[in-house]
mmCIF file of C-alpha atoms in Angstrom:
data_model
loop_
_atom_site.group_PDB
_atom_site.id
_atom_site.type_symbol
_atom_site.label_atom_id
_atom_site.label_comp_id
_atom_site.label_asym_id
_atom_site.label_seq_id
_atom_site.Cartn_x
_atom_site.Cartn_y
_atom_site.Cartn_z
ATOM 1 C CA UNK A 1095 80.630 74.770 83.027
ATOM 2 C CA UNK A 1096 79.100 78.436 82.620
ATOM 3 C CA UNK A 1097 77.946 80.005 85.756
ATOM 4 C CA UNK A 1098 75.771 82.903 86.365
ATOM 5 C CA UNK A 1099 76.403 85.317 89.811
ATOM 6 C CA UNK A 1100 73.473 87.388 90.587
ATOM 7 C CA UNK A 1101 74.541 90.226 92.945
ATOM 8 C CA UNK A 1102 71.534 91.463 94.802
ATOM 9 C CA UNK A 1103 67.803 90.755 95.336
ATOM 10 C CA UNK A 1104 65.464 92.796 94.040
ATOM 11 C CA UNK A 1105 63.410 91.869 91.744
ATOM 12 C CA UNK A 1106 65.039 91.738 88.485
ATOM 13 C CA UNK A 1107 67.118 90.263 90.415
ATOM 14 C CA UNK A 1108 65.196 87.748 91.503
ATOM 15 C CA UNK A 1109 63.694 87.396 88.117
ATOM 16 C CA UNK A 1110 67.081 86.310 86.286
ATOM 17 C CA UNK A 1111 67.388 83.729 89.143
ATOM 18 C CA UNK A 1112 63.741 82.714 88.361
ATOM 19 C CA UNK A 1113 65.078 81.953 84.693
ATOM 20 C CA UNK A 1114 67.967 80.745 85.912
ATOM 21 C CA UNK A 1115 66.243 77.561 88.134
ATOM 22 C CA UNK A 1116 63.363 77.118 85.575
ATOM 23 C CA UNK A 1117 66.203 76.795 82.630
ATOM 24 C CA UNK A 1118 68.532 75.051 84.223
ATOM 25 C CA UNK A 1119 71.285 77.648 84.402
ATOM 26 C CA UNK A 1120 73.762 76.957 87.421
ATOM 27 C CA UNK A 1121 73.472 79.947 89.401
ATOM 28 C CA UNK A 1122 74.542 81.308 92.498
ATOM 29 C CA UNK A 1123 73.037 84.861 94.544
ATOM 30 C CA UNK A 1124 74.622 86.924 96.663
ATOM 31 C CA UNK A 1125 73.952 89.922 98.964
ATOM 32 C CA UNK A 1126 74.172 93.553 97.680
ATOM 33 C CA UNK A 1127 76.485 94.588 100.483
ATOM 34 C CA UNK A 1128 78.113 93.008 103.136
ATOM 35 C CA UNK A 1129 78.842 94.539 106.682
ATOM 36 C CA UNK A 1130 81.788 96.768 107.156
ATOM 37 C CA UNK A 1131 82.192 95.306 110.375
ATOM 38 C CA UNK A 1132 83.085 91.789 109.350
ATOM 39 C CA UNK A 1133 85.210 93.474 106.642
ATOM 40 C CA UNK A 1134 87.412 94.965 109.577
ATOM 41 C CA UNK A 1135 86.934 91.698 111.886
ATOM 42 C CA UNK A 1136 88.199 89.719 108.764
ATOM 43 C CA UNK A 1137 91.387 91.971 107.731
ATOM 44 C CA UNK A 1138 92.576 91.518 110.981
ATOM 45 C CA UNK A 1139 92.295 87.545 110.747
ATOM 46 C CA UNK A 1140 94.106 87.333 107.172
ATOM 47 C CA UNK A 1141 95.986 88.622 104.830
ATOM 48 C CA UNK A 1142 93.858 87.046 101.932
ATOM 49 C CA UNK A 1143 90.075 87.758 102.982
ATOM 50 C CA UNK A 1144 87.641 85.547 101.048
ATOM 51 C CA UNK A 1145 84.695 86.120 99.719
ATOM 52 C CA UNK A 1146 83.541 84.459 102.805
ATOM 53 C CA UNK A 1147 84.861 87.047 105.324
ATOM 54 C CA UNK A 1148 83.525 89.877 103.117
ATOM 55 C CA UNK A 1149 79.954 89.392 102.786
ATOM 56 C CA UNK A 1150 77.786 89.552 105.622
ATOM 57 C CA UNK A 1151 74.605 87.005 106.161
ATOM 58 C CA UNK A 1152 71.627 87.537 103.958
ATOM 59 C CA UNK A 1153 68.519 88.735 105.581
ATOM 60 C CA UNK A 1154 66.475 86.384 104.472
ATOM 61 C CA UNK A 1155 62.846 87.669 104.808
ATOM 62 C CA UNK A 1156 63.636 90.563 102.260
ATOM 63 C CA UNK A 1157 65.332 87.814 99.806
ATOM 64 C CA UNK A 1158 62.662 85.846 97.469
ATOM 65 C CA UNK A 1159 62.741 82.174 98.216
ATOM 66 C CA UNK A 1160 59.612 81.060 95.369
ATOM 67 C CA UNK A 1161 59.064 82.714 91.815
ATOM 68 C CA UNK A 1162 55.604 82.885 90.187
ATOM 69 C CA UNK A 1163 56.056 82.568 86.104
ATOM 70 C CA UNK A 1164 54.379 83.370 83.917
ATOM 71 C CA UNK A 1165 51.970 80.722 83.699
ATOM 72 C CA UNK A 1166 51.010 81.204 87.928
ATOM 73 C CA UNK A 1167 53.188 78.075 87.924
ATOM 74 C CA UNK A 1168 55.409 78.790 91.888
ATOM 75 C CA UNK A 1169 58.765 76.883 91.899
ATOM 76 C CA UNK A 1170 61.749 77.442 94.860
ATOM 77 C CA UNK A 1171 64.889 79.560 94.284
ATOM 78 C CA UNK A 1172 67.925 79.352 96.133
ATOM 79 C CA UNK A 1173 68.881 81.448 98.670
ATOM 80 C CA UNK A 1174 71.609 83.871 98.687
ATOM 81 C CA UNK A 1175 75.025 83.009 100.068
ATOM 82 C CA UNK A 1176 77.627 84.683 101.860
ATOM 83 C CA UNK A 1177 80.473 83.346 99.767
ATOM 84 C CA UNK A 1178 80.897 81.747 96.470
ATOM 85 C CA UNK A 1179 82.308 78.777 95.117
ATOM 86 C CA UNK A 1180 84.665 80.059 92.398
ATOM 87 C CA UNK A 1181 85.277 82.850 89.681
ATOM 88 C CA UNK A 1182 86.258 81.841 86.834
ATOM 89 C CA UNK A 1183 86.922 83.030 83.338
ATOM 90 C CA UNK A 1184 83.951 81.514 81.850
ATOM 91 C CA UNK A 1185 81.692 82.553 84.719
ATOM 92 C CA UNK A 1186 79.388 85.569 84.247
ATOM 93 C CA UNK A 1187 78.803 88.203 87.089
ATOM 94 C CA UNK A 1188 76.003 90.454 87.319
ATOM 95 C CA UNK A 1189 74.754 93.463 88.983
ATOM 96 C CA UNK A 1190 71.009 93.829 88.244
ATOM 97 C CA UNK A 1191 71.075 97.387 90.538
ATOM 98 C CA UNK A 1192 70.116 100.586 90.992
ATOM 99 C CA UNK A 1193 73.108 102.971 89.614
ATOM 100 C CA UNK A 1194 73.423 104.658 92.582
ATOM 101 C CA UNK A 1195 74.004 101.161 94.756
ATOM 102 C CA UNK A 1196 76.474 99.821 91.595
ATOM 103 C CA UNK A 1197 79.777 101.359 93.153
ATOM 104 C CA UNK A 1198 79.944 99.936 96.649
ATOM 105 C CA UNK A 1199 78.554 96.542 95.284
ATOM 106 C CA UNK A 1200 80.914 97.338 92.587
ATOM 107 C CA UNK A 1201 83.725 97.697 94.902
ATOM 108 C CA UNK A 1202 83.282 94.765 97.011
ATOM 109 C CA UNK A 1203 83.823 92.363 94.552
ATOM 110 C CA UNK A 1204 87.505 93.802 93.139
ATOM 111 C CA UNK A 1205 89.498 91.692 95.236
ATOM 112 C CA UNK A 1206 87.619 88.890 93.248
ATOM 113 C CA UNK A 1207 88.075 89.500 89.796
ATOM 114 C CA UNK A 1208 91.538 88.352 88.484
ATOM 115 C CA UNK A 1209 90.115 85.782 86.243
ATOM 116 C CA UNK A 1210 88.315 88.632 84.842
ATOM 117 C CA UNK A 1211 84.909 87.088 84.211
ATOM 118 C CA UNK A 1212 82.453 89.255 82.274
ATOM 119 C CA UNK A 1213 80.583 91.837 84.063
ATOM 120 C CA UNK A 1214 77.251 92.599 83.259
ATOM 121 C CA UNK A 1215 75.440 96.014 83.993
ATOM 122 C CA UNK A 1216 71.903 96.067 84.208
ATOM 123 C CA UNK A 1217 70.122 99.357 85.374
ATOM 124 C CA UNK A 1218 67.263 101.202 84.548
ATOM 125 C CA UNK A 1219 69.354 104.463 84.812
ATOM 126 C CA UNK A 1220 72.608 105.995 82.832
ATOM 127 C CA UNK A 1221 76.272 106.768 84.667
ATOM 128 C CA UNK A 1222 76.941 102.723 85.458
ATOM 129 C CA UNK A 1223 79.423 102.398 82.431
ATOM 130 C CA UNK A 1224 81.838 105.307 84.047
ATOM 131 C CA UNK A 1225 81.798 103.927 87.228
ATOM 132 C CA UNK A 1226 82.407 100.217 85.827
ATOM 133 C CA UNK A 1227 84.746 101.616 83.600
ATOM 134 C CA UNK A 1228 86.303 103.732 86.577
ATOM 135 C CA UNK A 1229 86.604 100.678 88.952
ATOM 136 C CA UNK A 1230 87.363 97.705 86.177
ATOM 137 C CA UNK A 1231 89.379 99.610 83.892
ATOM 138 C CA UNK A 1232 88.732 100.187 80.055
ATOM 139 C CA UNK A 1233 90.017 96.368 79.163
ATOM 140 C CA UNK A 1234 87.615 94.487 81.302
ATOM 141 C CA UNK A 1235 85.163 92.400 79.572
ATOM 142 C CA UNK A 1236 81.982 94.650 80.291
ATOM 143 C CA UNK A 1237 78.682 93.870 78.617
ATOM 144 C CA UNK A 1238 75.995 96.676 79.516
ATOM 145 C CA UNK A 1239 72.134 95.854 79.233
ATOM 146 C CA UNK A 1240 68.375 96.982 79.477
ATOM 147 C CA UNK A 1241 65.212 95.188 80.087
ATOM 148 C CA UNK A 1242 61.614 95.280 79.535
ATOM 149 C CA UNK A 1243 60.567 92.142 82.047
ATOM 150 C CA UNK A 1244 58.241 92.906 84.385
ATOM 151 C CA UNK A 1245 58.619 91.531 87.754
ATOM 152 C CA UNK A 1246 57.848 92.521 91.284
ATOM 153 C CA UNK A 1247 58.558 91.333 94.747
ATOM 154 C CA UNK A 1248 55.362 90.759 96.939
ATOM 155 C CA UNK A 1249 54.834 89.625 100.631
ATOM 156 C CA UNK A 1250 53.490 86.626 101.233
ATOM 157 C CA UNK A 1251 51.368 85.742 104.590
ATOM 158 C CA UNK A 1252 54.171 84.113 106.290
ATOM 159 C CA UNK A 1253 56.194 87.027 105.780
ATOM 160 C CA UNK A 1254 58.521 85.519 103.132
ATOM 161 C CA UNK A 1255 59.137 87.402 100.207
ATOM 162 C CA UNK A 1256 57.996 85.957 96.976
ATOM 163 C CA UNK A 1257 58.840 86.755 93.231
ATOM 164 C CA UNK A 1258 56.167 87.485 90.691
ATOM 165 C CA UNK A 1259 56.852 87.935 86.828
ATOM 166 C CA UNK A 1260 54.273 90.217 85.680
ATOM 167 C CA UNK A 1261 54.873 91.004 81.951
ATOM 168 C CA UNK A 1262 57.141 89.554 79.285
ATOM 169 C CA UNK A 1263 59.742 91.636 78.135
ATOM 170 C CA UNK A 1264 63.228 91.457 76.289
ATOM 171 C CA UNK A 1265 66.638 92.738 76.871
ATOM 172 C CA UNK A 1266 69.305 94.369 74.627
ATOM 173 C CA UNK A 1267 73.076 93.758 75.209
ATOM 174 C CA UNK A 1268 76.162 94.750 73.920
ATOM 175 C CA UNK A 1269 79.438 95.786 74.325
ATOM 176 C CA UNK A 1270 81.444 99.294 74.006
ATOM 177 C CA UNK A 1271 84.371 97.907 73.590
ATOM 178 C CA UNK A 1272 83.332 95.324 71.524
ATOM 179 C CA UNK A 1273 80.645 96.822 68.761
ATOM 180 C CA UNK A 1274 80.438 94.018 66.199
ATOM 181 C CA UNK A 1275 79.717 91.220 68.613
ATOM 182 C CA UNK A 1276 76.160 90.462 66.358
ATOM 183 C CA UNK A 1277 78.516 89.492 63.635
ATOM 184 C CA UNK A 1278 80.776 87.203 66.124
ATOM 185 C CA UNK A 1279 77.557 85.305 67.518
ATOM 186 C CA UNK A 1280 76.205 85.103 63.561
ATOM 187 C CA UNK A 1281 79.534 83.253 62.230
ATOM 188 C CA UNK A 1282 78.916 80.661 64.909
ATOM 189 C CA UNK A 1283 75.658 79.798 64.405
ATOM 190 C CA UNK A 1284 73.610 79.608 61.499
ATOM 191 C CA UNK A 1285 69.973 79.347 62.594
ATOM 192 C CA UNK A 1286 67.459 82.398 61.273
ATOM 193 C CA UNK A 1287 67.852 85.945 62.927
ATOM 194 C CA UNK A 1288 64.846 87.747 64.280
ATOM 195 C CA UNK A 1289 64.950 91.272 64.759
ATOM 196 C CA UNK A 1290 63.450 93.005 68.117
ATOM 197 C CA UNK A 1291 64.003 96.634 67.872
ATOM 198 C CA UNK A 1292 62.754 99.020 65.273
ATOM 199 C CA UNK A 1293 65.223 101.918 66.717
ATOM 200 C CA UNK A 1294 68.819 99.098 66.492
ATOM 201 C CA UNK A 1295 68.319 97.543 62.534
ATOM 202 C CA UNK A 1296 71.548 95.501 64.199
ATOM 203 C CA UNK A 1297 70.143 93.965 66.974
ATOM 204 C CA UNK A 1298 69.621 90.097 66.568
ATOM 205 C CA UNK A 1299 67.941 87.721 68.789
ATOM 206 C CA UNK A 1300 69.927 83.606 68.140
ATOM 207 C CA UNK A 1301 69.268 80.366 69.394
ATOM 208 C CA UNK A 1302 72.509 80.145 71.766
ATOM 209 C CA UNK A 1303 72.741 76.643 72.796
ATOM 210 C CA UNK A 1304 75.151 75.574 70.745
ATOM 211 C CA UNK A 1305 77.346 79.317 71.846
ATOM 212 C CA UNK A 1306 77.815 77.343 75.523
ATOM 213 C CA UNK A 1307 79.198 74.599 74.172
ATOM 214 C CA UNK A 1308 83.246 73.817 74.718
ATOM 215 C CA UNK A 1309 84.864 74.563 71.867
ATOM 216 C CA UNK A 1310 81.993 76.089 70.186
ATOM 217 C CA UNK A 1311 83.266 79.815 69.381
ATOM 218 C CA UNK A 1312 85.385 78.432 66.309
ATOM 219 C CA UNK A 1313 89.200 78.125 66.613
ATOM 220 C CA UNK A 1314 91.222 76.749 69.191
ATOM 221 C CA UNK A 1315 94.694 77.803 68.445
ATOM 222 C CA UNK A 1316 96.507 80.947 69.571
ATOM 223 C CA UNK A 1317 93.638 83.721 70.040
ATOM 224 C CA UNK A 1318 94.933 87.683 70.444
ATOM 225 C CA UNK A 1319 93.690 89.193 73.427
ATOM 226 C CA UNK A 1320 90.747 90.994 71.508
ATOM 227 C CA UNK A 1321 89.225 87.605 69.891
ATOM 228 C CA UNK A 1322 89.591 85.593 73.532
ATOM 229 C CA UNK A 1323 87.582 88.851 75.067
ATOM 230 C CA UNK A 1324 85.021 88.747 72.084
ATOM 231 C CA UNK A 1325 84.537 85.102 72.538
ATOM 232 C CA UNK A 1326 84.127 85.251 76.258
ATOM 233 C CA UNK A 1327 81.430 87.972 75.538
ATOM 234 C CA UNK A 1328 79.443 86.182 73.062
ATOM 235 C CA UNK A 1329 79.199 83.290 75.823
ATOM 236 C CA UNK A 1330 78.095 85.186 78.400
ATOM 237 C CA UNK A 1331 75.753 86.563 75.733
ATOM 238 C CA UNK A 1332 74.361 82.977 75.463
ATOM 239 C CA UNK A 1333 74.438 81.981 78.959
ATOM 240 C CA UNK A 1334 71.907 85.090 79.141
ATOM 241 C CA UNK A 1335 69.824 84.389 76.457
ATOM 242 C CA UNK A 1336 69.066 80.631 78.302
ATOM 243 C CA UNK A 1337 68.270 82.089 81.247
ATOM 244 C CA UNK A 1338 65.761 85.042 80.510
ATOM 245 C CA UNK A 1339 65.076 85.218 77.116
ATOM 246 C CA UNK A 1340 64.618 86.723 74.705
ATOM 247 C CA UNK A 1341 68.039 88.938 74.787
ATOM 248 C CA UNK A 1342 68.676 90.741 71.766
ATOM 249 C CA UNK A 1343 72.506 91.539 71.146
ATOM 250 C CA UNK A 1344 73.111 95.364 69.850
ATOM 251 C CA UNK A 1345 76.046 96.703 67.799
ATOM 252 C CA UNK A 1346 74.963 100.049 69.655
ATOM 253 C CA UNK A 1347 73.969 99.360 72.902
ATOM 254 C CA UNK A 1348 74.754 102.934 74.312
ATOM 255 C CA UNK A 1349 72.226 103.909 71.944
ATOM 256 C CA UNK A 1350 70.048 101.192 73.528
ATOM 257 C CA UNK A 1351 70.268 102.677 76.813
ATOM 258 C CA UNK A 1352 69.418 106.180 75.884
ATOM 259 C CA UNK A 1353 66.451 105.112 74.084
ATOM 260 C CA UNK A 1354 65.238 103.155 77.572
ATOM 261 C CA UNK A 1355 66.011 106.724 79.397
ATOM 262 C CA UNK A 1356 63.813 108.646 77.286
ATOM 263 C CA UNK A 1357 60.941 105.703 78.117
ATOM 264 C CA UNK A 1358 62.189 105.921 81.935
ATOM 265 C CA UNK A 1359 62.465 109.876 82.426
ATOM 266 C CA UNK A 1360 58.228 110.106 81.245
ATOM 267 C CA UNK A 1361 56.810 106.602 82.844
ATOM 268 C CA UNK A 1362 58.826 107.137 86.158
ATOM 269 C CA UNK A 1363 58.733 110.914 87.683
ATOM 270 C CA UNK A 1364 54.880 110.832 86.147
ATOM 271 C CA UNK A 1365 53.434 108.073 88.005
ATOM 272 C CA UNK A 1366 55.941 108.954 91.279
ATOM 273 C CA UNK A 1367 54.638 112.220 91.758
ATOM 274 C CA UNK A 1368 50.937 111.523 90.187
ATOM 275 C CA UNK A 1369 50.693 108.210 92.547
ATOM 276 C CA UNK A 1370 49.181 106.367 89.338
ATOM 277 C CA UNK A 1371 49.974 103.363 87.156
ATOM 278 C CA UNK A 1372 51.952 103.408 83.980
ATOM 279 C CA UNK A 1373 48.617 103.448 81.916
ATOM 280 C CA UNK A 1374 47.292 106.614 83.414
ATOM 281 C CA UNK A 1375 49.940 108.590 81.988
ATOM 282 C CA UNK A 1376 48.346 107.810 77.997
ATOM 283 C CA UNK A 1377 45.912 110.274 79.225
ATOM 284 C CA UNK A 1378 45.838 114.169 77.018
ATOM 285 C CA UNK A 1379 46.289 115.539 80.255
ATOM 286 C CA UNK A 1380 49.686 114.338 80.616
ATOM 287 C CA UNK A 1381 50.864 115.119 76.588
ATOM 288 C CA UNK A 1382 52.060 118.532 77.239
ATOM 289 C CA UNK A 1383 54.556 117.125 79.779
ATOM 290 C CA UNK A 1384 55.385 114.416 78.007
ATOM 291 C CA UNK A 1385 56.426 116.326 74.623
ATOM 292 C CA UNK A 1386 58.273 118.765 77.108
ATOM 293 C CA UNK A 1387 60.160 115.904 78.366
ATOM 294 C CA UNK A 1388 61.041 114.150 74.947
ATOM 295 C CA UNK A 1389 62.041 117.471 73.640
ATOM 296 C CA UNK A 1390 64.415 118.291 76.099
ATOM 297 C CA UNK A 1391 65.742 114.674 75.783
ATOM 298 C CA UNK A 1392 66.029 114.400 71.813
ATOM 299 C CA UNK A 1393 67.846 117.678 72.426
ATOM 300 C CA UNK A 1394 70.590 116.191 74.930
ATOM 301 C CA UNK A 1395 70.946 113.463 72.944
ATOM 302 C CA UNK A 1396 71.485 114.851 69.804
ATOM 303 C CA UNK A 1397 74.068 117.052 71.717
ATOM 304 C CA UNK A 1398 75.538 113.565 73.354
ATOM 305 C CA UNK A 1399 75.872 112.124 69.784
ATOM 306 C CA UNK A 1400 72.802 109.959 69.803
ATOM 307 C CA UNK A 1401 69.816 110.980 67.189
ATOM 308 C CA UNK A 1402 66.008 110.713 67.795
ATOM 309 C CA UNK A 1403 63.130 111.499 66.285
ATOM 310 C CA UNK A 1404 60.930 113.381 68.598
ATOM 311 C CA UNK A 1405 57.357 111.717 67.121
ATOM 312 C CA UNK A 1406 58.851 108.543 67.364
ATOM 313 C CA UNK A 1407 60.505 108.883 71.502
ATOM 314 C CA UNK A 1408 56.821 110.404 72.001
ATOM 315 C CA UNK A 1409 55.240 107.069 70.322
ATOM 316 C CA UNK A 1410 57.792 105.156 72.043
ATOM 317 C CA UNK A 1411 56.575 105.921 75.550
ATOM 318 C CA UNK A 1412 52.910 105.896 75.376
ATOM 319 C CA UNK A 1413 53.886 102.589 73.750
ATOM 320 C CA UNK A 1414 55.537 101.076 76.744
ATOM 321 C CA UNK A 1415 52.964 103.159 79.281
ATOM 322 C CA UNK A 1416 49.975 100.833 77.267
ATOM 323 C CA UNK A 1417 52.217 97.837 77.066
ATOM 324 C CA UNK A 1418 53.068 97.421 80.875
ATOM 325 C CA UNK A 1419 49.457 98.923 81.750
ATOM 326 C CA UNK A 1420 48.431 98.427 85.748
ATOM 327 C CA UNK A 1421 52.228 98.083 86.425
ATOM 328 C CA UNK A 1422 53.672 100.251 88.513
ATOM 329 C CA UNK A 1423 57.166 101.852 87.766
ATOM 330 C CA UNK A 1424 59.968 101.212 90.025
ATOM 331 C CA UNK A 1425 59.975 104.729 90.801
ATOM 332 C CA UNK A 1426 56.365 104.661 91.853
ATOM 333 C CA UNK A 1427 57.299 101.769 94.222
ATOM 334 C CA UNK A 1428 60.423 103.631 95.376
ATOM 335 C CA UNK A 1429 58.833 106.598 96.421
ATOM 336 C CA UNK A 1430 55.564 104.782 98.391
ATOM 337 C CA UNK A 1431 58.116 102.567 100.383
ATOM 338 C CA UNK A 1432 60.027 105.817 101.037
ATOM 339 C CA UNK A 1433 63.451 104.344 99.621
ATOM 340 C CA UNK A 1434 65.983 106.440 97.709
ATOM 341 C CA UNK A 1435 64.792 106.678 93.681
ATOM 342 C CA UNK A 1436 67.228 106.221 90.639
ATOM 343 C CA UNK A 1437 65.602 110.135 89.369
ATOM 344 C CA UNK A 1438 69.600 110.954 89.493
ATOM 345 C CA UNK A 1439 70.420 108.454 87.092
ATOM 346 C CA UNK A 1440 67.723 109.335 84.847
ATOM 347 C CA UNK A 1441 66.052 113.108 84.464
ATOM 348 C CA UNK A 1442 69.337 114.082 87.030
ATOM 349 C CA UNK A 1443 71.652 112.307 83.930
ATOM 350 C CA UNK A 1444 69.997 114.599 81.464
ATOM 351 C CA UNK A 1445 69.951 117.420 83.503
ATOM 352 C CA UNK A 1446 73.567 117.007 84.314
ATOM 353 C CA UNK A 1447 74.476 116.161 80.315
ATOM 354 C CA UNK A 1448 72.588 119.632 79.308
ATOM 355 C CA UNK A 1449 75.043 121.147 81.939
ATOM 356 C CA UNK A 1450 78.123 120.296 80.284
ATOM 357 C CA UNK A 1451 76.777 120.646 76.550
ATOM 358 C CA UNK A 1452 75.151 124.343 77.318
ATOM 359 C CA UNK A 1453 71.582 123.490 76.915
ATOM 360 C CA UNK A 1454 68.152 124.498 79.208
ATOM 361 C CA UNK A 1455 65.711 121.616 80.251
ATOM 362 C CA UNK A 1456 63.751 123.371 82.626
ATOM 363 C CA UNK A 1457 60.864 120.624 82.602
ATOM 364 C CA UNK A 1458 63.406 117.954 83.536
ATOM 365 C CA UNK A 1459 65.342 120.116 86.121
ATOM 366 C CA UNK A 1460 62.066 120.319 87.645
ATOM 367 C CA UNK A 1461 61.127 116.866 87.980
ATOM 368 C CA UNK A 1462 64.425 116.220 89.416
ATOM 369 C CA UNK A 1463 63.539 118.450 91.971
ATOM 370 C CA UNK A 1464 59.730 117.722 92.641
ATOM 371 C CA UNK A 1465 60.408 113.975 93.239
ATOM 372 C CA UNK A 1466 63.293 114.547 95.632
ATOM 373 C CA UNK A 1467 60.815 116.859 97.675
ATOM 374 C CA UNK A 1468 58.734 113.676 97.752
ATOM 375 C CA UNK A 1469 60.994 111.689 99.901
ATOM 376 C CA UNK A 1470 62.298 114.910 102.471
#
């Protein structure tokens, strides 16, 4: 039986656990962190600490107990748990987190992973891969992804926390390691591919019911070590795709997730430091900025060994800005409730890749800056 673990509660989150209970997924939340206090309390109890001695007790007011679909339809999600049941091989585990929270929650869960279940990034920023990769190793089955849902976590009047989705995205997901995995999920299923991203000609969206099924990935003799990982991937791949679809698997998802930073370093300093929604920023008196921006990024890239064209990133974001309209962007949200932002992860990650390659972005250096002064 495939089992998703969603490690943390905000609201993507929340939202895959929302897909989760309204697709029948079997899934299972946990806290971000856990207190170090019960950490030490618990090493001096055992040799073997459990996952149970490790994690602290959710707070449950900040920890969405209903979801609101798409269709204003409200259903119940669990809540989170201090301990799981059981990792297994088959199970999927992911960390839907901020990159700058990834290595402690990261971290935590070590102890936990000798089954080696797939891992699954999901962050709006870049620098989670080296710290997976850092922590795991470079053979763990790691799948890295990006979304366009829209979700959001709102208050309701008796102080519970309640998740809304707000817009219907999709999410890309692929594999480093493992770059031909849309050729892997095609051999096993034979329904009609639809393509979802201009930018990845590769990228395939599959009906992957039949991918969950025992025995389903083909073979059952003696598999090397690369076609068991592959095959564990392309489940976890499916397991995804029931829960919040659509999920579109990429033969280049690193690619992928530099196209989502170029959309993430305009929408998110903007509207931080301009206190508006994503729409506002579609506005002439923002295009100067924005083609400063996209320059400096197509630039980095290009450097970085990813290629854009700078009329299409430009189209790109004023794309997304119209598409997710009145929303506002995480770092907009970050920023009014005063909590760190991700602007490291994503105008400090190009900053910090023009470093090392020798090139000037003075307009994202300065964002960088300008947003941190927000929250001092």
């Amino acid at each position: 039986m495939t089992h998703l673990h969603i490690v943390g509660s905000g609201a993507i989150g929340s939202l895959l656990a929302a897909g989760a209970e309204k697709h029948k997924v079997t899934y299972t939340r946990y806290p971000r962190v856990y207190s170090p206090l019960h950490r030490n309390e618990a090493t001096k109890r055992c040799d073997k600490p459990t996952l149970a001695t490790f994690f602290s007790t959710p707070n449950e007011s900040s920890i969405p107990n209903e979801a609101t679909w798409l269709d204003g339809h409200s259903f119940p999600l669990h809540g989170a748990i201090a301990s799981p049941t059981k990792i297994d091989a088959d199970h999927v585990l992911i960390f839907p987190l901020k990159v700058y929270q990834l290595e402690s929650a990261l971290r935590q869960w070590l102890p936990f992973l000798h089954a080696k279940p797939v891992v699954v990034l999901l962050q709006n920023g870049m620098g989670g891969h080296e710290i997976a990769r850092a922590l795991l190793g470079d053979d763990y089955p790691l799948l890295l992804a990006t979304t366009s849902h829209g979700a959001l976590k709102k208050q309701r009047d008796d102080a519970q926390q309640q998740l809304v989705y707000t817009g219907l995205g999709s999410t890309t997901l692929g594999s480093i390691k493992h770059p031909n995995l849309c050729a892997l999920a095609d051999s096993f299923n034979t329904d009609s591919l639809l393509k979802t991203d201009h930018l990845l000609k590769t990228d395939h969206l599959l009906k992957t019911d039949s991918l969950l099924e025992t025995g389903s990935l083909g073979k059952t003799g003696k598999l090397s070590k690369t076609e068991r990982e592959s095959r564990q991937l392309v489940r976890a791949y499916a397991l995804l795709n029931k829960t919040l679809p659509p999920v579109a698997l990429s033969n280049n998802i690193l690619h992928a997730l530099w196209s989502k930073l170029a959309v993430n370093a305009v929408i998110n300093p903007l509207t931080a430091l301009n206190n508006v929604p994503n729409i506002a920023i579609c506005d002439e008196s923002y295009s100067e900025q924005i083609h400063d921006i996209c320059q400096e990024f197509v630039a980095v890239a290009r450097a970085c060994g990813e290629h854009f064209d700078l009329s299409e990133v430009k189209d790109k974001v004023i794309q997304v800005a119209k598409a997710t309209g009145s929303n506002f962007s995480s770092m907009h949200q970050d920023v009014q409730y005063k909590r760190e932002t991700e602007i490291d992860a994503i105008n400090g990650y190009i900053v910090s890749m023009a470093k090392k390659k020798g090139i000037s972005v003075p307009t994202n250096t300065l964002l960088v800056e300008r947003v941190k002064a927000l929250l001092v």
